[in-house]
Structure formats: structure tokens, C-alpha cells
mmCIF file of C-alpha atoms in Angstrom:
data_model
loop_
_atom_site.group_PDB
_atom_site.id
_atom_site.type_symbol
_atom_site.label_atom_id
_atom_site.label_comp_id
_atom_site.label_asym_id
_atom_site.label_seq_id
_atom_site.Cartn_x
_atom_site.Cartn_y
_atom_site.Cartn_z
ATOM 1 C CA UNK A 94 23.829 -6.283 -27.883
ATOM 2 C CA UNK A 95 25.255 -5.160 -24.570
ATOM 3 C CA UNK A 96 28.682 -5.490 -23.238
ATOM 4 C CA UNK A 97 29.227 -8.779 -25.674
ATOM 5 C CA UNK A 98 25.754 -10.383 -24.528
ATOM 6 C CA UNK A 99 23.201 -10.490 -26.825
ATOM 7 C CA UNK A 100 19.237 -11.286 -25.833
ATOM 8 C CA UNK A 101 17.758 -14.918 -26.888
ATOM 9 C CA UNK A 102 14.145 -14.160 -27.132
ATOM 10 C CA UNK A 103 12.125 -17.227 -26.092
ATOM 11 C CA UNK A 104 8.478 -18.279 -26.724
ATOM 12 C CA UNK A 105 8.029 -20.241 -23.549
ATOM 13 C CA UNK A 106 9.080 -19.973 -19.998
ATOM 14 C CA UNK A 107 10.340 -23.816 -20.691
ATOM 15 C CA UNK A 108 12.271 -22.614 -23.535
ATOM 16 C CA UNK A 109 13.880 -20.244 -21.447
ATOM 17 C CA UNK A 110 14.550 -22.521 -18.377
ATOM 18 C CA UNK A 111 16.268 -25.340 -20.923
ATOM 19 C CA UNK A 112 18.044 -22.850 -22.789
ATOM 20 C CA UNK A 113 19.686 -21.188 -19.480
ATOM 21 C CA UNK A 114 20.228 -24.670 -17.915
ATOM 22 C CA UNK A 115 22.249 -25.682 -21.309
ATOM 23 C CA UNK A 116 24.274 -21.918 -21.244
ATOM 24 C CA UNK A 117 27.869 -22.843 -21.420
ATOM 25 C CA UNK A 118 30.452 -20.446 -18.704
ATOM 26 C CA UNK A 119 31.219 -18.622 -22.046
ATOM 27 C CA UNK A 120 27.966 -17.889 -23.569
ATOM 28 C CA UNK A 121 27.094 -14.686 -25.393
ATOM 29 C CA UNK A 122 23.364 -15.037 -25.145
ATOM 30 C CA UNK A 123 20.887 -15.479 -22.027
ATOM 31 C CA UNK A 124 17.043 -15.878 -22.532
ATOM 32 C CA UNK A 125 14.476 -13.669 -22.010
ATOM 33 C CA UNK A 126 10.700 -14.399 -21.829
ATOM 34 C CA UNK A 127 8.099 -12.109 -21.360
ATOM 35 C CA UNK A 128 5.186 -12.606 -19.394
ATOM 36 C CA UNK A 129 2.323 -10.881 -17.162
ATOM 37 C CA UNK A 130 3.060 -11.054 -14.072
ATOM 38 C CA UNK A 131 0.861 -10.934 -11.067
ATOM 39 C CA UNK A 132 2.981 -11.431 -8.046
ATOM 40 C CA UNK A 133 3.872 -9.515 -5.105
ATOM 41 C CA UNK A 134 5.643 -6.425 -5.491
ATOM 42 C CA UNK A 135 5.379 -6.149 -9.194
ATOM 43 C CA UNK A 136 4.990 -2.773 -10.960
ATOM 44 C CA UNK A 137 3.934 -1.351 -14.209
ATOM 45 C CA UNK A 138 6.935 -0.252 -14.666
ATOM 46 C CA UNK A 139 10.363 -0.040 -12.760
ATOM 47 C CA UNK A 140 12.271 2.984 -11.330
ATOM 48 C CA UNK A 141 14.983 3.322 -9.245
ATOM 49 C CA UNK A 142 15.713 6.737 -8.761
ATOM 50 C CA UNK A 143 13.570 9.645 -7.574
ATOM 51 C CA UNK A 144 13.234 13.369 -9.930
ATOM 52 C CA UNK A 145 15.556 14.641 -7.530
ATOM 53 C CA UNK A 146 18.728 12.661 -9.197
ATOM 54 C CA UNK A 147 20.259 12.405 -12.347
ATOM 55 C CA UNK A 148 19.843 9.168 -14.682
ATOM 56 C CA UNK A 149 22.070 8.246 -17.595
ATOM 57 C CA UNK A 150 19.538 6.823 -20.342
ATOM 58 C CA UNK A 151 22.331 7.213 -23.036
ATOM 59 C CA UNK A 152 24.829 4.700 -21.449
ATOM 60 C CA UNK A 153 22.710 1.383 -22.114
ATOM 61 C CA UNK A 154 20.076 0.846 -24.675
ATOM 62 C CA UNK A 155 17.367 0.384 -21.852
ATOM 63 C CA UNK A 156 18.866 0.920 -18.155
ATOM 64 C CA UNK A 157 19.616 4.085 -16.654
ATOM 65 C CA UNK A 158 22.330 4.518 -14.517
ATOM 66 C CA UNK A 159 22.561 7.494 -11.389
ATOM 67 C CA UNK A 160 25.246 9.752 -12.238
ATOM 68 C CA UNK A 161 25.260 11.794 -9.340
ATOM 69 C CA UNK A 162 22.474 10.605 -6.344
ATOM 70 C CA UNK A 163 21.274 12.898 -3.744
ATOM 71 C CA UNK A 164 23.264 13.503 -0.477
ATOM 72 C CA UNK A 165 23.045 10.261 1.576
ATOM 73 C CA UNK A 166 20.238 10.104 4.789
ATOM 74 C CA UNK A 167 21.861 11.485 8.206
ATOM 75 C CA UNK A 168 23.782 8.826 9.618
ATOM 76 C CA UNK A 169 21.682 8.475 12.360
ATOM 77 C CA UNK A 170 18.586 7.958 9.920
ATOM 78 C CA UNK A 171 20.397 5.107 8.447
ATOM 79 C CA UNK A 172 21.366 3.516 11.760
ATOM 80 C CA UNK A 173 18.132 3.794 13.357
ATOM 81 C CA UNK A 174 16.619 1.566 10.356
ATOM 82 C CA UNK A 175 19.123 -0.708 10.274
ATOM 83 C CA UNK A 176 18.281 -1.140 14.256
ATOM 84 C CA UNK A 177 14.937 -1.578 13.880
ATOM 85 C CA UNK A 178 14.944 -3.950 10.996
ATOM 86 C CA UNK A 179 17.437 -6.160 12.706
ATOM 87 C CA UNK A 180 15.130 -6.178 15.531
ATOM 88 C CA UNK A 181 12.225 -7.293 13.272
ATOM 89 C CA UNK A 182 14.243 -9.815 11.377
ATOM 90 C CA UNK A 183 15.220 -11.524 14.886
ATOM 91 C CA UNK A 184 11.714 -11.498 15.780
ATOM 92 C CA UNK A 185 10.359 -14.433 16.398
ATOM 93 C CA UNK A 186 6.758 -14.707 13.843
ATOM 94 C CA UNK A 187 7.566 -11.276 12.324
ATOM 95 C CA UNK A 188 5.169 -10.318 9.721
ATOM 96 C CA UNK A 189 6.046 -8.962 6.054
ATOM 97 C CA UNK A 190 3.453 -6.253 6.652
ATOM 98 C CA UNK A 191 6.028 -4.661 9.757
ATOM 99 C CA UNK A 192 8.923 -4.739 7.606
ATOM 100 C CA UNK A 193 7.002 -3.200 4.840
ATOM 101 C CA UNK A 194 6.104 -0.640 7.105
ATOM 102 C CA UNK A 195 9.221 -0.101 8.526
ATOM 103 C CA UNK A 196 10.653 0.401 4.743
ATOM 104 C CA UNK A 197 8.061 2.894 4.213
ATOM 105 C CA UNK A 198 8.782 4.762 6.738
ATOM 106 C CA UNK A 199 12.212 5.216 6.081
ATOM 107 C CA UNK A 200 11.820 5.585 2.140
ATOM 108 C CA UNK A 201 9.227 7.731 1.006
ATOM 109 C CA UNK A 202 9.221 6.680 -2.755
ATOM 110 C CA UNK A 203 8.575 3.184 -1.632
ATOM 111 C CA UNK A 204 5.335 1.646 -2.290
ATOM 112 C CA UNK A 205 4.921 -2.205 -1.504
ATOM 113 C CA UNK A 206 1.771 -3.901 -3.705
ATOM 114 C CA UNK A 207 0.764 -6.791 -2.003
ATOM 115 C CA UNK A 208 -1.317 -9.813 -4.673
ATOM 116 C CA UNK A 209 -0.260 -12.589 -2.277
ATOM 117 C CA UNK A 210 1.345 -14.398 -5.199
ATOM 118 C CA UNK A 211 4.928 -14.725 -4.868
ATOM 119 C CA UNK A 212 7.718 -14.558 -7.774
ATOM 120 C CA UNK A 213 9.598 -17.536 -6.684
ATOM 121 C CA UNK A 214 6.832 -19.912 -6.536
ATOM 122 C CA UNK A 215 6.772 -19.199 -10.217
ATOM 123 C CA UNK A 216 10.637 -20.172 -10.872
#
């Protein structure tokens, strides 16, 4: 149990998708079901911080949260990628692959896998 909510473990994905469609605005529970996934993007495992800041793995049973993150990217780092993606984005027949690079470029840590199988075809 977290913050009043407490996991409903399903067998199915059906079970989970009838179960969350049925969740009253006061529920205590949400479903969960585990699966293998094979989509786009996926990782073994998920992290969202680098060694260089400071997670809090005592706060929640199993989330971390960044305490204190490292100093921020120079301004002008920040602006120049928000440029470039907004040029990209206004792009007419921009490909995933140049915004993927573009993020890569900017954040080191980032590492795109690409399986062609996308997560919300599977929703």
C-alpha cells in the first residue's frame, strides 16, 4: 500500500482493462498486469537519474525519488534544443530517427531501442 492505493494484481490484460474501466472516482485499488513487452523504447529495467545524483529508495517501497539533481544545462544548451526540436516537430515528414538523434545529442544517458512495435497499439 502506497499513499491509500493498494495494487490489484490481475491475471489478464482483459482483467485489467475491465477492472480499470469499472474503478469508481474513489477507488483504493488500480490493476496491474505484468507482461513481456517488446515494443519500442522498452528497457530491462528503468532509471531516471544518472550516478551523479542522489535517489531516495527509502521514501516509496519501489520508486526513487531525486533529492538533490545536478546543476541544470547552461541556458543556452537548453534553448538551443528546444529550437531545434521545434523546428523538427514543424517539419513537414519529420522522421522519429532525427528527433531521436537530436535527444541524444543533447542527453548523453539517453539511449533510444528501436523493435518497431509500438506500446499503444497494444492498449
Amino acid at each position: 500500500e502506497e499513499l491509500g492505493y493498494t495494487m490489484k494484481e490481475c491475471d489478464t490484460e482483459s482483467e485489467a482493462k475491465d477492472f480499470a474501466a469499472g474503478m469508481g472516482e474513489n477507488s483504493s485499488q488500480y490493476p496491474v498486469y505484468g507482461f513481456i513487452s517488446d515494443t519500442t523504447g522498452e528497457k530491462l529495467y528503468e532509471e531516471f537519474y544518472t550516478g551523479e545524483e542522489q535517489p531516495d529508495m527509502q521514501r516509496f517501497t519501489s520508486l526513487g525519488v531525486i533529492k538533490a539533481p545536478v546543476a541544470a544545462a547552461s541556458l543556452n544548451d537548453m534553448e538551443g534544443f528546444f529550437a531545434q526540436m521545434e523546428q523538427l516537430v514543424n517539419k513537414t515528414g519529420v522522421e522519429k530517427s532525427e528527433i531521436v538523434k537530436l535527444m541524444e545529442k543533447y542527453i548523453p544517458t539517453f539511449s533510444h531501442i528501436e523493435t518497431g512495435k509500438l506500446l499503444d497499439k497494444k492498449m
